[in-house]
Amino acid sequence: MMKRWKTVLLYLDMPLVGGNEEAKAWLEKTQARLEGIADESYFLVREHDVTLPSLSSFRCETGEEWLSWLEAFSPHTQVVIVPAFAPLLQRSLIEEALEQHNTYLFDYTYAELPRGLMGEVVDSSVASFLKRSLPKGAKMFSWSLKEWLGQDLSSYDCNILYTSVRLLEYRLSFLPENVYQERVLRAMIERGEGFDTLLSIQEWLESHPSVLRQTPTYVEVELTTLHESDGPFVKDLPRNGEMSAKHLCRLFEEMDEAFPDAVISFGLYGEVFVYSEWEKLLQEIAQRPKRRFLLESRGIFLSEKRLKDALSLPNVEVIVDVSTSSPELFSRWKKPSSAIFPFEGLSSLDVLHRFADNPRLFLQITRCTENDKEIMAFYQAWKDFGQRIIIRKPDSLGGKHLFYRVVDLSPIKRTPCISLQRNLVVFFDGTVPLCRQDVEGKYAVGNVFVDGLKACWERLSPAYEKQFSMKGISTPLCENCDDWWIFSL
């Protein structure tokens, strides 16, 4: 008879929407899914003061402390690590992973699934080896032991649990870590379904499309209309101007009320660093330290002082689209749409090198047919930015820019637009278009300063739901679009 090794269940505390009361309620739901699966259960406290009679709680600040905890168990104890607030954990998958561990004594088992559906299993005997290889003073991993293993995964006897159901395509986690995820989870749980298999989750989501459109997670705001004159960018805007300080403040207030944790990106098609109400913009951002902001520059104009001021705010990240290492191509592409603003060319961006060690500054290359061969030269020119170089595809603009495309990376099977599901766009005058590709606002649903932000978001729902009956197409703009599978955050 095969020996059954000891099993320990470890619940990881993590950020979620709400406080201790909500955390306890989610933990109770999660624990009910896994009742009796382990010999002992623990709760690793990090953010919430939650206690349950059946759980032993402990804290650890460093990776070494946690590994000492793991090392204290007898050899080949199978430790199951799961999120503490995951009410749709798949018990059958965890049991399958444990059975394989007991049979073959793997070091580590994981599955390529969205967070909140399985977790991972690790053999306690790995602790001593990890202790020797982990850098001194390393922090505890955030979500998964895999964060530590990283590129060294092949050094361990790993087991990958494969499933035939591909829930990754929904691009969500099953944890209440933000307002969007929390609302999706509650909508599913309130139906009273068991969701004991991945297939049952997939079939339910496919038959309830509106559940996945809860609230935007990413809002793009056009502050100015100063844009490029050529290249794979938006270069023919039918409007001209910038958002007033009054409207900017009102937009912030509406965002606070309607979408409290959505990431806000200022830029869209226009150059954010020429905004005349710059100081007011940074003042409003500073008053909201818990919200994440992006400032996306077109690379047309960059003030060293403004860049320094923006990066001084810890909740701000800056992305600068440079797109070429050729001064001639840069001058042709990035020439400002208005002659009012001075243009010094590519050399004006040399200032970026002085900020290259800032982890919140990113460079972007919009890869297209004209600059494809210079990608390596681009990386060499900006090598001091390391991995903070973003390669982006050109916007398709409903098919108008497809000739700029180097390769079509969109999935073979077209699905309803994820951008319509998660993202919202606001023009400088308050107009809300269908999406980022609706540059002219031809399919606009209203104006946030007239109709309200929340009302405009709700008016986009019919277009999203129509795609389920129209094979991914709700307007003529969608027919030749290849951006339906892309969304931000």
CSV table of C-alpha atoms in Angstrom, one decimal:
chain,number,residue,atom,x,y,z
A,1,MET,CA,0.0,0.0,0.0
A,2,MET,CA,1.4,3.4,-1.0
A,3,LYS,CA,2.3,5.6,1.9
A,4,ARG,CA,0.3,8.8,2.4
A,5,TRP,CA,2.5,11.7,3.3
A,6,LYS,CA,1.3,14.4,5.7
A,7,THR,CA,-0.6,17.3,4.0
A,8,VAL,CA,-0.6,20.9,5.2
A,9,LEU,CA,-2.8,23.7,3.9
A,10,LEU,CA,-1.5,27.2,3.9
A,11,TYR,CA,-3.8,30.1,3.2
A,12,LEU,CA,-2.0,33.3,1.9
A,13,ASP,CA,-3.4,36.6,3.1
A,14,MET,CA,-3.4,39.2,0.3
A,15,PRO,CA,-5.0,42.6,-0.7
A,16,LEU,CA,-8.7,42.6,-1.4
A,17,VAL,CA,-11.6,45.0,-1.6
A,18,GLY,CA,-12.8,45.7,1.9
A,19,GLY,CA,-11.4,45.2,5.4
A,20,ASN,CA,-11.2,42.4,8.0
A,21,GLU,CA,-14.9,41.7,7.9
A,22,GLU,CA,-14.9,41.0,4.2
A,23,ALA,CA,-11.7,39.1,4.5
A,24,LYS,CA,-13.2,36.8,7.1
A,25,ALA,CA,-16.3,36.1,5.0
A,26,TRP,CA,-14.2,35.3,1.9
A,27,LEU,CA,-11.9,33.0,4.0
A,28,GLU,CA,-14.8,31.1,5.4
A,29,LYS,CA,-16.1,30.5,1.8
A,30,THR,CA,-12.7,29.3,0.7
A,31,GLN,CA,-12.2,27.1,3.7
A,32,ALA,CA,-15.6,25.4,3.1
A,33,ARG,CA,-14.3,24.4,-0.4
A,34,LEU,CA,-11.3,22.6,1.1
A,35,GLU,CA,-12.7,21.2,4.4
A,36,GLY,CA,-10.9,17.9,5.3
A,37,ILE,CA,-8.4,18.0,2.5
A,38,ALA,CA,-5.4,18.5,4.8
A,39,ASP,CA,-4.1,17.3,8.2
A,40,GLU,CA,-3.3,20.8,9.4
A,41,SER,CA,-4.3,24.3,8.2
A,42,TYR,CA,-2.5,27.7,8.6
A,43,PHE,CA,-3.2,31.3,7.7
A,44,LEU,CA,-0.2,33.5,6.8
A,45,VAL,CA,-1.2,36.9,8.0
A,46,ARG,CA,0.0,39.9,6.0
A,47,GLU,CA,-2.7,42.5,5.7
A,48,HIS,CA,-5.8,41.4,7.6
A,49,ASP,CA,-6.4,40.6,11.3
A,50,VAL,CA,-8.5,37.5,10.7
A,51,THR,CA,-8.8,34.5,13.0
A,52,LEU,CA,-10.8,31.3,12.7
A,53,PRO,CA,-11.0,28.6,15.3
A,54,SER,CA,-9.8,25.9,12.9
A,55,LEU,CA,-6.8,27.9,11.6
A,56,SER,CA,-3.3,28.5,13.2
A,57,SER,CA,-2.1,32.0,12.2
A,58,PHE,CA,1.4,33.2,11.9
A,59,ARG,CA,3.4,36.0,10.3
A,60,CYS,CA,6.8,36.2,8.6
A,61,GLU,CA,8.5,39.2,7.0
A,62,THR,CA,11.2,37.5,5.0
A,63,GLY,CA,11.6,34.5,2.7
A,64,GLU,CA,14.0,32.9,5.1
A,65,GLU,CA,11.5,33.0,7.9
A,66,TRP,CA,8.9,31.3,5.8
A,67,LEU,CA,11.4,28.7,4.6
A,68,SER,CA,12.3,27.9,8.2
A,69,TRP,CA,8.6,27.4,8.9
A,70,LEU,CA,8.4,25.0,5.9
A,71,GLU,CA,11.7,23.2,6.9
A,72,ALA,CA,10.3,22.4,10.3
A,73,PHE,CA,7.8,19.9,8.9
A,74,SER,CA,8.8,16.3,8.5
A,75,PRO,CA,10.4,15.3,5.1
A,76,HIS,CA,8.0,15.0,2.2
A,77,THR,CA,5.2,16.9,3.9
A,78,GLN,CA,3.0,18.1,1.0
A,79,VAL,CA,2.2,21.8,1.6
A,80,VAL,CA,-0.7,23.2,-0.5
A,81,ILE,CA,-0.4,27.0,-0.9
A,82,VAL,CA,-3.7,28.7,-1.9
A,83,PRO,CA,-5.1,32.3,-1.8
A,84,ALA,CA,-7.1,32.8,1.3
A,85,PHE,CA,-9.9,34.6,-0.5
A,86,ALA,CA,-10.7,32.2,-3.4
A,87,PRO,CA,-14.3,31.0,-3.1
A,88,LEU,CA,-14.1,29.1,-6.5
A,89,LEU,CA,-11.0,27.0,-5.7
A,90,GLN,CA,-11.2,23.7,-7.6
A,91,ARG,CA,-10.9,21.0,-4.9
A,92,SER,CA,-10.7,18.2,-7.5
A,93,LEU,CA,-7.6,19.7,-9.1
A,94,ILE,CA,-5.8,20.1,-5.7
A,95,GLU,CA,-6.7,16.5,-4.8
A,96,GLU,CA,-5.3,15.4,-8.2
A,97,ALA,CA,-2.1,17.4,-7.6
A,98,LEU,CA,-1.7,15.8,-4.1
A,99,GLU,CA,-2.2,12.3,-5.5
A,100,GLN,CA,0.5,12.8,-8.0
A,101,HIS,CA,2.8,14.3,-5.3
A,102,ASN,CA,2.2,11.3,-3.0
A,103,THR,CA,2.9,8.9,-5.9
A,104,TYR,CA,6.0,10.5,-7.5
A,105,LEU,CA,7.3,12.9,-4.8
A,106,PHE,CA,7.5,15.9,-7.0
A,107,ASP,CA,9.2,19.0,-5.7
A,108,TYR,CA,6.6,21.4,-6.9
A,109,THR,CA,3.2,21.3,-8.8
A,110,TYR,CA,1.4,24.1,-10.4
A,111,ALA,CA,-1.2,24.7,-13.2
A,112,GLU,CA,-1.4,27.4,-15.8
A,113,LEU,CA,-4.7,28.7,-14.6
A,114,PRO,CA,-6.0,32.1,-13.5
A,115,ARG,CA,-5.3,33.0,-9.9
A,116,GLY,CA,-7.9,31.7,-7.4
A,117,LEU,CA,-8.7,28.3,-9.0
A,118,MET,CA,-5.9,26.0,-7.8
A,119,GLY,CA,-2.8,27.2,-6.0
A,120,GLU,CA,0.3,25.1,-5.8
A,121,VAL,CA,1.8,22.1,-4.0
A,122,VAL,CA,5.4,22.0,-2.7
A,123,ASP,CA,7.3,19.3,-0.9
A,124,SER,CA,8.8,20.5,2.4
A,125,SER,CA,12.1,18.8,1.6
A,126,VAL,CA,12.7,21.6,-1.0
A,127,ALA,CA,13.0,24.2,1.8
A,128,SER,CA,16.6,23.6,2.7
A,129,PHE,CA,17.7,23.9,-1.0
A,130,LEU,CA,15.7,27.1,-1.4
A,131,LYS,CA,17.2,28.5,1.7
A,132,ARG,CA,20.7,28.2,0.2
A,133,SER,CA,19.7,29.6,-3.2
A,134,LEU,CA,17.5,32.5,-2.1
A,135,PRO,CA,19.3,35.9,-1.9
A,136,LYS,CA,19.9,37.0,1.7
A,137,GLY,CA,17.1,39.3,2.9
A,138,ALA,CA,14.7,38.3,0.1
A,139,LYS,CA,11.1,39.2,0.8
A,140,MET,CA,8.3,36.7,1.0
A,141,PHE,CA,6.7,36.0,-2.3
A,142,SER,CA,3.5,37.9,-3.1
A,143,TRP,CA,1.2,35.5,-4.9
A,144,SER,CA,3.0,32.3,-5.6
A,145,LEU,CA,6.2,30.3,-4.9
A,146,LYS,CA,6.8,30.4,-8.6
A,147,GLU,CA,7.9,34.0,-8.2
A,148,TRP,CA,11.0,32.7,-6.4
A,149,LEU,CA,11.7,29.7,-8.7
A,150,GLY,CA,11.4,31.9,-11.9
A,151,GLN,CA,14.0,31.0,-14.4
A,152,ASP,CA,15.4,28.2,-12.1
A,153,LEU,CA,12.2,26.2,-12.5
A,154,SER,CA,14.0,23.6,-14.5
A,155,SER,CA,16.3,22.9,-11.4
A,156,TYR,CA,13.3,21.4,-9.6
A,157,ASP,CA,11.3,18.3,-10.2
A,158,CYS,CA,8.2,20.1,-11.3
A,159,ASN,CA,4.8,18.8,-12.2
A,160,ILE,CA,2.5,20.9,-14.4
A,161,LEU,CA,-1.2,20.0,-14.0
A,162,TYR,CA,-2.8,20.3,-17.5
A,163,THR,CA,-6.4,20.9,-18.1
A,164,SER,CA,-8.5,21.0,-21.3
A,165,VAL,CA,-10.4,24.1,-20.3
A,166,ARG,CA,-8.8,27.4,-21.2
A,167,LEU,CA,-10.0,29.9,-18.8
A,168,LEU,CA,-6.9,32.1,-19.3
A,169,GLU,CA,-8.5,33.6,-22.4
A,170,TYR,CA,-10.9,35.5,-20.1
A,171,ARG,CA,-7.9,37.4,-18.7
A,172,LEU,CA,-9.2,37.6,-15.1
A,173,SER,CA,-8.4,36.2,-11.7
A,174,PHE,CA,-11.0,34.6,-9.4
A,175,LEU,CA,-10.0,36.7,-6.4
A,176,PRO,CA,-11.7,39.8,-5.0
A,177,GLU,CA,-8.5,41.8,-5.4
A,178,ASN,CA,-10.1,44.8,-7.0
A,179,VAL,CA,-13.6,46.2,-7.6
A,180,TYR,CA,-14.0,44.5,-11.0
A,181,GLN,CA,-12.9,41.0,-9.8
A,182,GLU,CA,-15.0,41.4,-6.6
A,183,ARG,CA,-18.2,42.1,-8.6
A,184,VAL,CA,-17.6,39.3,-11.0
A,185,LEU,CA,-17.1,36.8,-8.1
A,186,ARG,CA,-20.2,38.0,-6.2
A,187,ALA,CA,-22.3,37.8,-9.4
A,188,MET,CA,-21.2,34.2,-9.8
A,189,ILE,CA,-21.6,33.1,-6.2
A,190,GLU,CA,-25.1,34.7,-5.9
A,191,ARG,CA,-26.3,32.4,-8.6
A,192,GLY,CA,-25.9,29.5,-6.2
A,193,GLU,CA,-24.0,27.4,-8.7
A,194,GLY,CA,-21.4,24.9,-7.3
A,195,PHE,CA,-18.8,25.6,-10.0
A,196,ASP,CA,-17.0,22.4,-9.0
A,197,THR,CA,-15.4,22.0,-12.4
A,198,LEU,CA,-13.5,24.3,-14.8
A,199,LEU,CA,-15.9,23.4,-17.5
A,200,SER,CA,-18.9,24.6,-15.4
A,201,ILE,CA,-17.2,28.0,-14.9
A,202,GLN,CA,-16.5,28.3,-18.6
A,203,GLU,CA,-20.0,27.4,-19.8
A,204,TRP,CA,-21.6,29.7,-17.3
A,205,LEU,CA,-19.4,32.7,-18.3
A,206,GLU,CA,-20.1,32.0,-22.0
A,207,SER,CA,-23.9,32.1,-21.3
A,208,HIS,CA,-23.7,35.2,-19.1
A,209,PRO,CA,-21.6,37.8,-21.0
A,210,SER,CA,-22.9,40.8,-19.1
A,211,VAL,CA,-21.3,39.4,-15.9
A,212,LEU,CA,-17.8,40.1,-17.3
A,213,ARG,CA,-18.7,43.8,-17.9
A,214,GLN,CA,-18.9,45.2,-14.4
A,215,THR,CA,-16.7,48.4,-14.3
A,216,PRO,CA,-13.8,49.8,-16.2
A,217,THR,CA,-10.4,48.8,-14.9
A,218,TYR,CA,-8.6,51.3,-17.2
A,219,VAL,CA,-9.7,54.8,-18.3
A,220,GLU,CA,-7.8,56.7,-21.0
A,221,VAL,CA,-8.1,60.4,-21.0
A,222,GLU,CA,-7.2,62.8,-23.8
A,223,LEU,CA,-5.9,66.0,-22.2
A,224,THR,CA,-4.5,67.6,-25.3
A,225,THR,CA,-4.8,67.1,-29.1
A,226,LEU,CA,-1.1,67.8,-30.0
A,227,HIS,CA,-0.2,64.7,-32.0
A,228,GLU,CA,2.2,63.2,-34.6
A,229,SER,CA,2.2,64.3,-38.2
A,230,ASP,CA,3.1,60.9,-39.7
A,231,GLY,CA,3.9,57.3,-39.0
A,232,PRO,CA,1.8,54.5,-37.5
A,233,PHE,CA,0.1,56.9,-35.1
A,234,VAL,CA,-3.2,58.9,-35.0
A,235,LYS,CA,-2.3,61.8,-37.2
A,236,ASP,CA,-5.6,63.2,-38.4
A,237,LEU,CA,-7.7,64.3,-35.4
A,238,PRO,CA,-10.9,66.0,-36.2
A,239,ARG,CA,-10.8,68.2,-33.1
A,240,ASN,CA,-8.4,70.6,-31.5
A,241,GLY,CA,-8.0,71.8,-28.0
A,242,GLU,CA,-7.4,70.7,-24.4
A,243,MET,CA,-9.4,69.8,-21.3
A,244,SER,CA,-10.1,72.8,-19.0
A,245,ALA,CA,-9.0,72.7,-15.4
A,246,LYS,CA,-12.7,72.9,-14.4
A,247,HIS,CA,-13.5,69.8,-16.4
A,248,LEU,CA,-10.4,68.0,-15.2
A,249,CYS,CA,-11.4,68.5,-11.6
A,250,ARG,CA,-14.9,67.3,-12.4
A,251,LEU,CA,-13.6,64.2,-14.1
A,252,PHE,CA,-11.5,63.3,-11.1
A,253,GLU,CA,-14.6,63.7,-8.8
A,254,GLU,CA,-16.7,61.5,-11.1
A,255,MET,CA,-14.0,58.9,-11.3
A,256,ASP,CA,-13.8,58.8,-7.5
A,257,GLU,CA,-17.5,58.2,-7.2
A,258,ALA,CA,-18.1,55.8,-10.1
A,259,PHE,CA,-14.8,53.9,-10.6
A,260,PRO,CA,-12.7,54.2,-7.4
A,261,ASP,CA,-9.9,51.9,-8.3
A,262,ALA,CA,-9.6,52.1,-12.1
A,263,VAL,CA,-6.2,53.0,-13.4
A,264,ILE,CA,-6.2,56.4,-15.2
A,265,SER,CA,-4.0,57.0,-18.2
A,266,PHE,CA,-3.6,60.6,-19.4
A,267,GLY,CA,-2.4,61.0,-22.9
A,268,LEU,CA,-4.3,58.8,-25.4
A,269,TYR,CA,-3.5,60.3,-28.9
A,270,GLY,CA,-2.1,63.7,-27.6
A,271,GLU,CA,1.1,64.9,-25.9
A,272,VAL,CA,0.4,65.1,-22.2
A,273,PHE,CA,3.6,67.1,-21.3
A,274,VAL,CA,2.3,70.2,-23.0
A,275,TYR,CA,-0.9,70.4,-21.0
A,276,SER,CA,-1.3,74.0,-19.8
A,277,GLU,CA,-2.9,73.0,-16.5
A,278,TRP,CA,0.1,70.7,-15.6
A,279,GLU,CA,0.4,71.9,-12.0
A,280,LYS,CA,-3.3,71.3,-11.4
A,281,LEU,CA,-3.1,67.8,-12.9
A,282,LEU,CA,-0.2,66.8,-10.5
A,283,GLN,CA,-2.0,68.4,-7.6
A,284,GLU,CA,-5.2,66.3,-8.2
A,285,ILE,CA,-3.1,63.1,-8.7
A,286,ALA,CA,-1.2,63.8,-5.4
A,287,GLN,CA,-4.5,64.0,-3.6
A,288,ARG,CA,-5.3,60.4,-4.6
A,289,PRO,CA,-2.2,58.4,-3.5
A,290,LYS,CA,-4.0,55.0,-3.6
A,291,ARG,CA,-5.0,55.3,-7.3
A,292,ARG,CA,-2.5,54.3,-10.0
A,293,PHE,CA,-1.9,56.9,-12.8
A,294,LEU,CA,0.0,56.7,-16.1
A,295,LEU,CA,1.2,59.6,-18.1
A,296,GLU,CA,1.7,58.6,-21.7
A,297,SER,CA,3.9,60.9,-23.7
A,298,ARG,CA,4.0,60.9,-27.5
A,299,GLY,CA,7.7,62.0,-27.3
A,300,ILE,CA,6.9,65.2,-29.1
A,301,PHE,CA,7.7,67.5,-26.2
A,302,LEU,CA,9.4,66.6,-23.0
A,303,SER,CA,10.3,69.0,-20.2
A,304,GLU,CA,12.9,67.7,-17.8
A,305,LYS,CA,11.3,69.6,-14.9
A,306,ARG,CA,7.8,68.2,-15.7
A,307,LEU,CA,9.2,64.7,-16.0
A,308,LYS,CA,11.0,65.0,-12.6
A,309,ASP,CA,7.8,66.4,-11.0
A,310,ALA,CA,5.7,63.6,-12.4
A,311,LEU,CA,8.1,60.9,-11.2
A,312,SER,CA,8.3,62.4,-7.8
A,313,LEU,CA,4.7,61.1,-7.2
A,314,PRO,CA,4.9,57.5,-6.1
A,315,ASN,CA,1.6,56.6,-7.8
A,316,VAL,CA,2.7,57.8,-11.2
A,317,GLU,CA,4.3,55.9,-14.1
A,318,VAL,CA,5.5,57.5,-17.3
A,319,ILE,CA,5.6,56.0,-20.7
A,320,VAL,CA,7.4,57.8,-23.6
A,321,ASP,CA,6.8,56.6,-27.1
A,322,VAL,CA,10.1,57.1,-29.0
A,323,SER,CA,9.6,54.4,-31.6
A,324,THR,CA,12.8,54.9,-33.6
A,325,SER,CA,16.6,55.4,-33.1
A,326,SER,CA,16.8,57.3,-36.4
A,327,PRO,CA,16.8,61.1,-36.1
A,328,GLU,CA,15.5,61.4,-39.6
A,329,LEU,CA,12.6,59.0,-39.1
A,330,PHE,CA,11.8,60.6,-35.7
A,331,SER,CA,11.7,64.1,-37.3
A,332,ARG,CA,9.3,62.9,-40.0
A,333,TRP,CA,7.0,60.9,-37.6
A,334,LYS,CA,7.0,63.1,-34.5
A,335,LYS,CA,6.8,66.5,-36.1
A,336,PRO,CA,4.0,68.3,-34.0
A,337,SER,CA,0.6,68.8,-35.5
A,338,SER,CA,0.8,72.4,-34.4
A,339,ALA,CA,3.7,74.8,-35.4
A,340,ILE,CA,3.1,76.7,-32.1
A,341,PHE,CA,5.3,74.2,-30.2
A,342,PRO,CA,9.1,74.0,-30.7
A,343,PHE,CA,10.4,70.7,-32.0
A,344,GLU,CA,14.1,69.7,-31.3
A,345,GLY,CA,13.9,66.2,-32.7
A,346,LEU,CA,15.2,63.0,-31.2
A,347,SER,CA,18.1,64.7,-29.4
A,348,SER,CA,15.5,66.4,-27.1
A,349,LEU,CA,14.9,62.9,-25.5
A,350,ASP,CA,18.5,62.5,-24.4
A,351,VAL,CA,17.3,63.8,-21.1
A,352,LEU,CA,15.6,60.5,-20.5
A,353,HIS,CA,19.0,58.8,-19.9
A,354,ARG,CA,19.3,60.8,-16.7
A,355,PHE,CA,16.1,59.1,-15.4
A,356,ALA,CA,17.0,55.6,-16.6
A,357,ASP,CA,17.4,54.2,-13.1
A,358,ASN,CA,13.8,55.2,-12.2
A,359,PRO,CA,11.7,52.0,-12.2
A,360,ARG,CA,8.5,53.9,-13.1
A,361,LEU,CA,9.8,55.3,-16.4
A,362,PHE,CA,9.3,53.2,-19.5
A,363,LEU,CA,10.2,53.7,-23.2
A,364,GLN,CA,7.9,52.5,-25.9
A,365,ILE,CA,8.5,51.5,-29.5
A,366,THR,CA,5.4,51.2,-31.8
A,367,ARG,CA,6.6,48.4,-34.0
A,368,CYS,CA,5.6,48.7,-37.7
A,369,THR,CA,6.8,47.9,-41.2
A,370,GLU,CA,9.0,50.9,-41.3
A,371,ASN,CA,11.0,50.5,-38.1
A,372,ASP,CA,10.9,46.7,-37.7
A,373,LYS,CA,14.5,46.3,-38.8
A,374,GLU,CA,15.9,48.7,-36.3
A,375,ILE,CA,14.5,47.1,-33.1
A,376,MET,CA,17.9,45.8,-32.1
A,377,ALA,CA,19.4,49.3,-32.7
A,378,PHE,CA,16.6,50.8,-30.6
A,379,TYR,CA,17.4,48.4,-27.7
A,380,GLN,CA,21.1,49.2,-28.0
A,381,ALA,CA,20.4,53.0,-27.9
A,382,TRP,CA,18.3,52.7,-24.8
A,383,LYS,CA,20.0,49.7,-23.1
A,384,ASP,CA,20.2,51.6,-19.8
A,385,PHE,CA,16.5,51.1,-19.5
A,386,GLY,CA,16.9,47.3,-19.4
A,387,GLN,CA,13.5,45.5,-19.4
A,388,ARG,CA,11.6,48.7,-19.2
A,389,ILE,CA,11.2,48.9,-23.0
A,390,ILE,CA,7.7,48.3,-24.3
A,391,ILE,CA,7.0,47.0,-27.8
A,392,ARG,CA,3.6,48.0,-28.9
A,393,LYS,CA,1.6,47.2,-32.0
A,394,PRO,CA,0.0,50.1,-34.0
A,395,ASP,CA,-3.6,50.9,-33.4
A,396,SER,CA,-5.7,49.4,-36.2
A,397,LEU,CA,-8.2,52.3,-36.2
A,398,GLY,CA,-10.9,49.9,-37.5
A,399,GLY,CA,-8.6,48.5,-40.2
A,400,LYS,CA,-7.2,51.8,-41.6
A,401,HIS,CA,-3.8,51.1,-40.2
A,402,LEU,CA,-3.5,47.4,-40.9
A,403,PHE,CA,-0.8,48.0,-43.6
A,404,TYR,CA,1.5,49.2,-40.7
A,405,ARG,CA,1.2,45.8,-39.1
A,406,VAL,CA,4.3,43.6,-39.1
A,407,VAL,CA,2.4,40.4,-38.0
A,408,ASP,CA,-1.1,39.6,-37.0
A,409,LEU,CA,-0.9,38.3,-33.4
A,410,SER,CA,-4.6,38.2,-32.8
A,411,PRO,CA,-6.1,34.8,-31.8
A,412,ILE,CA,-7.6,32.7,-34.6
A,413,LYS,CA,-11.0,32.5,-32.9
A,414,ARG,CA,-12.6,35.9,-32.6
A,415,THR,CA,-14.2,36.6,-29.2
A,416,PRO,CA,-16.2,39.5,-28.0
A,417,CYS,CA,-14.1,42.7,-27.5
A,418,ILE,CA,-12.2,42.6,-24.2
A,419,SER,CA,-11.5,46.3,-24.6
A,420,LEU,CA,-15.2,47.1,-24.5
A,421,GLN,CA,-15.4,44.9,-21.5
A,422,ARG,CA,-12.8,46.7,-19.4
A,423,ASN,CA,-11.6,50.0,-20.9
A,424,LEU,CA,-13.2,53.4,-21.2
A,425,VAL,CA,-12.0,56.4,-23.3
A,426,VAL,CA,-12.7,60.1,-22.7
A,427,PHE,CA,-11.8,62.8,-25.2
A,428,PHE,CA,-10.7,66.3,-24.0
A,429,ASP,CA,-14.2,67.7,-24.5
A,430,GLY,CA,-15.8,64.9,-22.5
A,431,THR,CA,-17.0,62.8,-25.4
A,432,VAL,CA,-17.0,59.1,-24.8
A,433,PRO,CA,-16.3,57.1,-28.1
A,434,LEU,CA,-16.9,53.4,-28.6
A,435,CYS,CA,-13.3,52.6,-27.9
A,436,ARG,CA,-9.7,53.7,-28.5
A,437,GLN,CA,-10.1,52.9,-32.2
A,438,ASP,CA,-13.0,55.2,-32.7
A,439,VAL,CA,-10.8,58.2,-33.1
A,440,GLU,CA,-13.4,60.4,-34.7
A,441,GLY,CA,-16.1,59.6,-32.1
A,442,LYS,CA,-18.4,58.3,-34.8
A,443,TYR,CA,-20.0,55.8,-32.4
A,444,ALA,CA,-19.9,58.1,-29.3
A,445,VAL,CA,-22.4,57.3,-26.6
A,446,GLY,CA,-22.4,60.6,-24.7
A,447,ASN,CA,-20.5,63.2,-22.9
A,448,VAL,CA,-19.3,62.8,-19.3
A,449,PHE,CA,-19.7,66.5,-18.5
A,450,VAL,CA,-23.4,66.3,-19.7
A,451,ASP,CA,-24.5,62.7,-19.1
A,452,GLY,CA,-22.2,61.6,-16.3
A,453,LEU,CA,-19.3,59.1,-16.4
A,454,LYS,CA,-21.3,56.1,-15.2
A,455,ALA,CA,-24.2,56.7,-17.6
A,456,CYS,CA,-21.7,56.8,-20.6
A,457,TRP,CA,-20.1,53.5,-19.4
A,458,GLU,CA,-23.6,51.8,-19.2
A,459,ARG,CA,-24.5,53.0,-22.6
A,460,LEU,CA,-21.6,51.0,-24.1
A,461,SER,CA,-23.1,47.8,-22.8
A,462,PRO,CA,-25.4,47.1,-25.7
A,463,ALA,CA,-22.4,47.3,-28.1
A,464,TYR,CA,-20.5,44.8,-26.0
A,465,GLU,CA,-23.4,42.4,-25.6
A,466,LYS,CA,-24.2,42.6,-29.3
A,467,GLN,CA,-20.9,41.1,-30.1
A,468,PHE,CA,-22.0,37.8,-28.6
A,469,SER,CA,-24.7,37.4,-31.2
A,470,MET,CA,-22.7,39.0,-34.1
A,471,LYS,CA,-19.5,36.9,-33.8
A,472,GLY,CA,-17.5,39.7,-32.3
A,473,ILE,CA,-18.8,42.6,-34.4
A,474,SER,CA,-21.1,45.3,-33.2
A,475,THR,CA,-20.3,48.2,-35.5
A,476,PRO,CA,-18.7,48.6,-39.0
A,477,LEU,CA,-15.6,49.8,-37.1
A,478,CYS,CA,-15.2,46.4,-35.6
A,479,GLU,CA,-15.2,44.4,-38.9
A,480,ASN,CA,-11.6,45.0,-39.8
A,481,CYS,CA,-10.3,45.6,-36.3
A,482,ASP,CA,-7.5,43.4,-34.9
A,483,ASP,CA,-7.5,45.1,-31.4
A,484,TRP,CA,-10.6,43.3,-30.0
A,485,TRP,CA,-8.4,40.9,-28.0
A,486,ILE,CA,-6.3,43.6,-26.4
A,487,PHE,CA,-7.1,45.5,-23.2
A,488,SER,CA,-5.1,47.5,-20.7
A,489,LEU,CA,-4.8,46.0,-17.2
